[in-house]
Every structure is written in structure tokens, then in C-alpha cells.
Short mmCIF file of C-alpha atoms in Angstrom, two decimals:
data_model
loop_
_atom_site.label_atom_id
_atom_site.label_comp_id
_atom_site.label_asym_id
_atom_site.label_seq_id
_atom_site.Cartn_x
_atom_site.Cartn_y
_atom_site.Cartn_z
CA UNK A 6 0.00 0.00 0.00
CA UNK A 7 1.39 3.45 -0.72
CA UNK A 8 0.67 6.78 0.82
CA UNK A 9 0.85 9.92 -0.68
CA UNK A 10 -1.09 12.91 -1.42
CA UNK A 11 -3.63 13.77 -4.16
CA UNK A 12 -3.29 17.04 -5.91
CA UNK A 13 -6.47 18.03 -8.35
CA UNK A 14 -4.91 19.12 -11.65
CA UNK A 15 -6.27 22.75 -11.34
CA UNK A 16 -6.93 24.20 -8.15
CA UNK A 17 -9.82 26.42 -7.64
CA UNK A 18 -8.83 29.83 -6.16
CA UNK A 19 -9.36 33.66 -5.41
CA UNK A 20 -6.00 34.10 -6.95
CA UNK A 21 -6.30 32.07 -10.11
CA UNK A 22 -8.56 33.28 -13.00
CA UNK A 23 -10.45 31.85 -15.75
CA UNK A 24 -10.41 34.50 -18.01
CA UNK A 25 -7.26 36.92 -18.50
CA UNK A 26 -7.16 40.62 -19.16
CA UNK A 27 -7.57 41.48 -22.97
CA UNK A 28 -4.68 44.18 -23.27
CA UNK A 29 -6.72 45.32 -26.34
CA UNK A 30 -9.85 45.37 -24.71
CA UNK A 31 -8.59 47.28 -21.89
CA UNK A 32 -7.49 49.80 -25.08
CA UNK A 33 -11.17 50.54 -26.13
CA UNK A 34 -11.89 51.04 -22.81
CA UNK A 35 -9.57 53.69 -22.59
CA UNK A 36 -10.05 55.48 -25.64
CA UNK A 37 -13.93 55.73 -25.09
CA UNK A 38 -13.43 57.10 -21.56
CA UNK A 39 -10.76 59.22 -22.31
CA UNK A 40 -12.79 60.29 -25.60
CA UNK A 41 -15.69 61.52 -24.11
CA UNK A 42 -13.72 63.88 -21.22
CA UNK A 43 -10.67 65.39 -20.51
CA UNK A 44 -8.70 63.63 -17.71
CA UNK A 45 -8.31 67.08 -15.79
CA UNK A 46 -12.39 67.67 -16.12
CA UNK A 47 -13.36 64.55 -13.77
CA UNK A 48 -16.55 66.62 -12.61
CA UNK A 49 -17.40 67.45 -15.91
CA UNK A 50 -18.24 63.49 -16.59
CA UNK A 51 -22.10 62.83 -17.04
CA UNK A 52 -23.21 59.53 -15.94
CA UNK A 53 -24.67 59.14 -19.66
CA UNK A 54 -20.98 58.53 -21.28
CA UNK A 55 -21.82 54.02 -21.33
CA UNK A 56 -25.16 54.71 -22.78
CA UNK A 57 -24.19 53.52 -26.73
CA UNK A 58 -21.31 51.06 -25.29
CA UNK A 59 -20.27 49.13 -28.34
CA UNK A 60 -20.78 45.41 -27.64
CA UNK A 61 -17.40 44.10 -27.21
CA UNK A 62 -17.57 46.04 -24.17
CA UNK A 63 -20.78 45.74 -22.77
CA UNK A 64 -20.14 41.73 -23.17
CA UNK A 65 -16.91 42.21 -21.12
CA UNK A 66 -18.63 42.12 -17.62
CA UNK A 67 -16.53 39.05 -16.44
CA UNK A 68 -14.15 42.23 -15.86
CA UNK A 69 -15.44 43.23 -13.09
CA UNK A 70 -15.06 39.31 -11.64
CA UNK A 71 -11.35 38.75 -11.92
CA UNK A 72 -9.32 38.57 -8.91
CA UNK A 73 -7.38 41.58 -7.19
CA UNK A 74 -4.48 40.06 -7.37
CA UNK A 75 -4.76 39.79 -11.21
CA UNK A 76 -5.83 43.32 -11.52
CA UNK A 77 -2.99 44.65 -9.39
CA UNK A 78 -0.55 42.85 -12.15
CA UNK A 79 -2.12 43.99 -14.76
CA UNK A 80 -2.17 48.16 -13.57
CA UNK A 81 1.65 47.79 -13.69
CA UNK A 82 1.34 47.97 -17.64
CA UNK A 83 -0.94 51.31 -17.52
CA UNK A 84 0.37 54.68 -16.64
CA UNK A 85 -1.41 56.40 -13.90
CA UNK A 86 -3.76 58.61 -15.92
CA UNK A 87 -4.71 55.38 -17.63
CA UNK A 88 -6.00 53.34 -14.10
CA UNK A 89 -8.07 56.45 -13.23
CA UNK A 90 -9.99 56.41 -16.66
CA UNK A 91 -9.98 52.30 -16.24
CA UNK A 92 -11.31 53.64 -12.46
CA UNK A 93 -13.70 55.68 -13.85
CA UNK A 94 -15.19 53.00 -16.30
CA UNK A 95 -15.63 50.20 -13.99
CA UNK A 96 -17.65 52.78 -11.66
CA UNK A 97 -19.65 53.54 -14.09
CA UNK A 98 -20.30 49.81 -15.45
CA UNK A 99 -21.01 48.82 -12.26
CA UNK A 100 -23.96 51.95 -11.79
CA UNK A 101 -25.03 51.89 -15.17
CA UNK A 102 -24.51 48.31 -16.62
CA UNK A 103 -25.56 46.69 -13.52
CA UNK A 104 -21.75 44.64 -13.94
CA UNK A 105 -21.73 43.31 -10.40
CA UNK A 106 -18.17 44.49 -8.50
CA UNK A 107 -19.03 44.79 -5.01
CA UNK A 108 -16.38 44.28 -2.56
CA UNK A 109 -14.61 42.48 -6.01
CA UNK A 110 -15.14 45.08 -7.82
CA UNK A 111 -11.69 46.43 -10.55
CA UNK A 112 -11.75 49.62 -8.63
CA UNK A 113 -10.45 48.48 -5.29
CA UNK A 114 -7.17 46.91 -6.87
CA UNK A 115 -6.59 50.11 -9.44
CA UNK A 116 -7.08 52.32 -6.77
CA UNK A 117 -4.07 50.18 -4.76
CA UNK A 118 -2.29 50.56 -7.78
CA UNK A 119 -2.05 54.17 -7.39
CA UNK A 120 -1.54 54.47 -3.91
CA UNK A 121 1.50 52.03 -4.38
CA UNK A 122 3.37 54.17 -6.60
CA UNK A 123 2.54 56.94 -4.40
CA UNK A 124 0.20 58.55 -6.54
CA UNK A 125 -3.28 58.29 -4.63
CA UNK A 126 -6.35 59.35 -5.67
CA UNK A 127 -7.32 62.38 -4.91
CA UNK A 128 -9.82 64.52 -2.88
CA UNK A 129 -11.42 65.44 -6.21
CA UNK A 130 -11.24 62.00 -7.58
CA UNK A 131 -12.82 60.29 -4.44
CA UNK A 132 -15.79 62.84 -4.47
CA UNK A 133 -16.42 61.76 -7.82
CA UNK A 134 -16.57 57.83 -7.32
CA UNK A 135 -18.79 58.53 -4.45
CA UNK A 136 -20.94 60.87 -6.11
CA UNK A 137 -21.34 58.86 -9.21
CA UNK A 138 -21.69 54.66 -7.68
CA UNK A 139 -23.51 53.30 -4.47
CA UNK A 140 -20.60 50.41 -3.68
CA UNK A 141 -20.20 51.43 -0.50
CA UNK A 142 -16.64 49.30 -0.92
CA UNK A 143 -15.07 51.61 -3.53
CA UNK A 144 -12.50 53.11 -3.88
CA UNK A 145 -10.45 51.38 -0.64
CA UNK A 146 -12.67 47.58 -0.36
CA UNK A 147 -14.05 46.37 3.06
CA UNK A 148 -11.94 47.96 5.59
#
């Protein structure tokens, strides 16, 4: 009789992911948000800029699913003007597209992201996540 261990072939965990991030998706997502504002005018933004979403995005909800720790890779790529307009986005998918974040939600880990590299968001920024989604987790997570 032998003893040993069994290890399943792919473990299920937070930190693994079945999809991965779509550099090029991540791209449109960009250049609509940073199309339809100026980066400086983060007031300016109505909450009507998702309403004609083309449909490779709007079918890119599984987004707002992946794991932190994936997301926290990922913002290495993106310079920091880039994570606030991916910031803005997902706050806005989640409000207006109904993409379900939550404590999960893209924001918390971009937001990290920017306070790693010493470059937090600021007063302006947070005033406009919390005027513009009800996740009561954003921008920080459950604290």
C-alpha cells in the first residue's frame, strides 16, 4: 500500500482566474473614456458617457469578476492617468450596466495601484466615485 497525497490538476482559487485581461480590450476602454472627457475635467463626466457602449464592451462584464491580485498585475502595464480612466469605467459599469463588482469590484485593486506608486487618488477624484456609484466598498474595499 502506498501513501501519498492527491493534488487536483487545477486548483480552484481567489488568486487564479479563468479569463485573462484582454490588453486590447482594456485599449477601447480607454479610448472611449478618455474620448468623451478630458482627464483634468473629472466633474465634468455625465453619468450618460456608457449609454451607446459598443458590444465588445458591454459583453466584457466578467471584468469586473477577476481577482485583485490579477488586476494589481495587470495596472503595472498602464500609466497612472490610464488606471483612473480604467477607475472611472468600472464605476460607471457597475452603476449603469448593472456589472456586479461589489467588494470584487476592478476599482479596489486600481485604486491600490495608485496608492502604491505613491500617486493616490485624490480629494477630487474620491468625491467623484462617491458621487457617481452606491458600492459602498469603492475606492479602498471592506476595511
Amino acid at each position: 500500500m502506498s501513501v501519498g497525497a492527491w493534488e487536483p490538476a487545477k486548483q480552484a482559487s481567489n488568486d487564479q482566474s479563468r479569463e485573462k485581461i484582454d490588453p486590447t480590450l482594456l485599449t477601447q476602454i480607454l479610448e472611449l473614456v478618455e474620448g468623451s472627457s478630458a482627464p483634468e475635467s473629472s466633474h465634468a463626466q455625465e453619468n450618460t458617457e456608457l449609454a451607446e457602449l459598443p458590444e465588445t464592451l458591454r459583453s466584457a462584464s466578467w471584468l469586473a469578476g477577476l481577482p485583485a491580485a490579477q488586476w494589481l498585475e495587470e495596472a503595472a502595464n498602464w500609466e497612472p492617468e490610464q488606471l483612473w480612466a480604467l477607475i472611472r469605467f468600472f464605476t460607471l459599469a457597475e452603476a449603469q450596466l448593472d456589472w456586479q463588482g461589489g467588494a470584487e469590484s476592478p476599482v479596489i485593486p486600481l485604486a491600490k495601484s495608485l496608492r502604491r506608486r505613491k500617486a493616490p487618488l485624490s480629494r477630487e477624484q474620491l468625491l467623484w466615485i462617491r458621487g457617481n456609484s452606491d458600492n459602498r466598498y469603492l475606492p479602498y474595499g471592506p476595511l
